Tab-separated table of C-alpha atoms in Angstrom:
chain	number	residue	atom	x	y	z
E	163	VAL	CA	6.303	0.716	-6.412
E	164	GLN	CA	8.287	2.791	-4.336
E	165	LEU	CA	7.519	4.836	-1.549
E	166	GLN	CA	8.877	7.862	0.020
E	167	ALA	CA	7.585	9.255	3.422
E	168	SER	CA	8.709	12.357	4.868
E	169	GLY	CA	7.890	15.436	6.897
E	170	GLY	CA	8.198	14.162	10.409
E	171	GLY	CA	10.111	16.194	12.964
E	172	LEU	CA	9.988	17.048	16.854
E	173	VAL	CA	6.500	18.536	17.987
E	174	GLN	CA	5.691	20.177	21.135
E	175	ALA	CA	2.208	18.136	22.566
E	176	GLY	CA	-0.858	19.752	20.773
E	177	GLY	CA	0.846	20.727	17.992
E	178	SER	CA	0.581	19.685	14.285
E	179	LEU	CA	2.378	17.488	11.524
E	180	ARG	CA	1.770	16.844	7.837
E	181	LEU	CA	3.460	13.493	6.513
E	182	SER	CA	3.580	13.166	2.728
E	183	CYS	CA	4.452	10.222	1.218
E	184	ALA	CA	5.817	9.905	-2.267
E	185	ALA	CA	5.307	6.826	-5.275
E	186	SER	CA	6.993	6.761	-7.676
E	187	GLY	CA	7.437	3.824	-10.447
E	188	HIS	CA	3.527	3.329	-10.816
E	189	SER	CA	0.539	5.047	-10.390
E	190	PHE	CA	-0.891	4.214	-7.237
E	191	ARG	CA	-4.559	5.614	-7.925
E	192	SER	CA	-5.928	2.009	-7.728
E	193	TYR	CA	-4.321	1.048	-4.326
E	194	THR	CA	-5.568	1.379	-1.193
E	195	VAL	CA	-3.064	3.315	0.695
E	196	ALA	CA	-2.486	3.575	4.775
E	197	TRP	CA	-0.450	4.892	7.230
E	198	PHE	CA	1.124	2.629	10.120
E	199	ARG	CA	3.455	3.514	13.121
E	200	GLN	CA	5.957	2.044	15.021
E	201	ALA	CA	7.043	2.963	18.509
E	202	PRO	CA	10.355	1.395	20.340
E	203	GLY	CA	10.008	-1.966	21.743
E	204	LYS	CA	6.131	-2.140	19.924
E	205	GLU	CA	4.795	-3.826	17.056
E	206	ARG	CA	4.091	-1.986	13.932
E	207	GLU	CA	0.223	-0.324	14.599
E	208	PHE	CA	-2.678	0.661	12.041
E	209	VAL	CA	-3.372	4.216	11.732
E	210	SER	CA	-5.012	4.859	9.010
E	211	PHE	CA	-6.345	3.685	5.340
E	212	LEU	CA	-7.770	5.712	2.523
E	213	THR	CA	-9.199	3.160	-0.269
E	214	TRP	CA	-8.893	3.744	-4.361
E	215	GLY	CA	-12.925	4.413	-4.172
E	216	GLY	CA	-12.124	7.189	-0.810
E	217	ARG	CA	-13.362	4.948	2.169
E	218	THR	CA	-11.440	5.769	4.841
E	219	ASP	CA	-11.103	4.524	8.691
E	220	TYR	CA	-8.553	5.482	11.296
E	221	ALA	CA	-7.242	3.815	14.511
E	222	ASP	CA	-9.171	4.731	17.895
E	223	SER	CA	-6.562	6.710	19.259
E	224	VAL	CA	-6.038	8.981	16.302
E	225	LYS	CA	-10.048	9.688	15.343
E	226	GLY	CA	-10.919	13.442	15.181
E	227	ARG	CA	-7.189	14.497	15.241
E	228	PHE	CA	-5.061	12.405	11.968
E	229	THR	CA	-6.692	13.007	8.326
E	230	ILE	CA	-5.673	10.569	5.385
E	231	SER	CA	-5.719	12.110	1.756
E	232	ARG	CA	-4.106	11.572	-1.505
E	233	ASP	CA	-3.338	13.060	-4.597
E	234	ASN	CA	-3.817	10.631	-7.328
E	235	ALA	CA	-2.693	13.420	-9.793
E	236	LYS	CA	1.090	14.073	-8.129
E	237	ASN	CA	1.104	10.333	-6.914
E	238	MET	CA	0.937	11.563	-3.034
E	239	MET	CA	-0.592	10.715	0.181
E	240	TYR	CA	-0.511	12.333	3.579
E	241	LEU	CA	-1.617	12.291	6.768
E	242	GLN	CA	-2.599	15.359	9.083
E	243	MET	CA	-1.839	15.010	12.438
E	244	ASN	CA	-3.347	17.478	14.789
E	245	SER	CA	-3.690	17.431	18.612
E	246	LEU	CA	-0.393	15.628	18.914
E	247	LYS	CA	0.129	13.812	21.760
E	248	PRO	CA	3.450	12.375	23.210
E	249	GLU	CA	1.707	8.823	22.914
E	250	ASP	CA	1.795	9.465	19.323
E	251	SER	CA	5.369	9.451	18.935
E	252	ALA	CA	6.773	6.624	16.462
E	253	VAL	CA	7.820	6.112	13.246
E	254	TYR	CA	5.319	6.593	11.011
E	255	TYR	CA	5.551	4.229	7.703
E	256	CYS	CA	3.295	4.808	4.306
E	257	ALA	CA	1.862	1.733	2.887
E	258	ALA	CA	0.197	0.767	-0.297
E	259	GLN	CA	-1.624	-2.031	-2.393
E	260	SER	CA	-3.840	-4.144	0.177
E	261	ALA	CA	-6.343	-6.684	0.165
E	262	PRO	CA	-9.147	-6.358	2.904
E	263	PRO	CA	-8.778	-6.301	5.824
E	264	TYR	CA	-6.911	-3.164	5.233
E	265	SER	CA	-5.444	-2.431	9.102
E	266	ASN	CA	-3.941	-5.512	8.506
E	267	VAL	CA	-0.453	-4.428	8.341
E	268	ARG	CA	0.229	-7.904	6.636
E	269	ASN	CA	-1.704	-7.372	3.686
E	270	TYR	CA	-0.009	-4.270	2.098
E	271	GLY	CA	2.558	-4.525	-0.476
E	272	TYR	CA	4.607	-1.973	-0.663
E	273	TRP	CA	5.883	0.264	2.352
E	274	GLY	CA	8.004	3.295	2.614
E	275	GLN	CA	11.246	3.670	4.992
E	276	GLY	CA	9.366	5.434	7.650
E	277	THR	CA	9.383	8.800	9.228
E	278	LEU	CA	10.404	9.487	12.473
E	279	VAL	CA	7.684	11.601	14.670
E	280	THR	CA	8.468	12.497	18.277
E	281	VAL	CA	6.110	14.385	20.231
E	282	SER	CA	7.313	16.332	23.988
E	283	SER	CA	5.113	16.869	26.527
């Protein structure tokens, strides 16, 4: 499976962005999918996951502001980000195919190339 993330950009604090991730090469409807992010000088961290069965989870720092979704018919996944804060600035990566725990970055087999999100204050 190849993953291609897009939708990043520069936005002011309080604004919104919608990240997209397109999968190709294989249907990912049976996979857990997730978003991670990595800020400069920091480790890659969990943002959100969505299992094939529809269960979701979010990092505490984004709960209530971010929403993960998927469209299996289009082989797409999304991350709607609202009320963005400067601390949300990072490269965001989509990932697929995981064993539990789904928040563990090491458990994902497929990764997109990342899309940069910059939130100005």
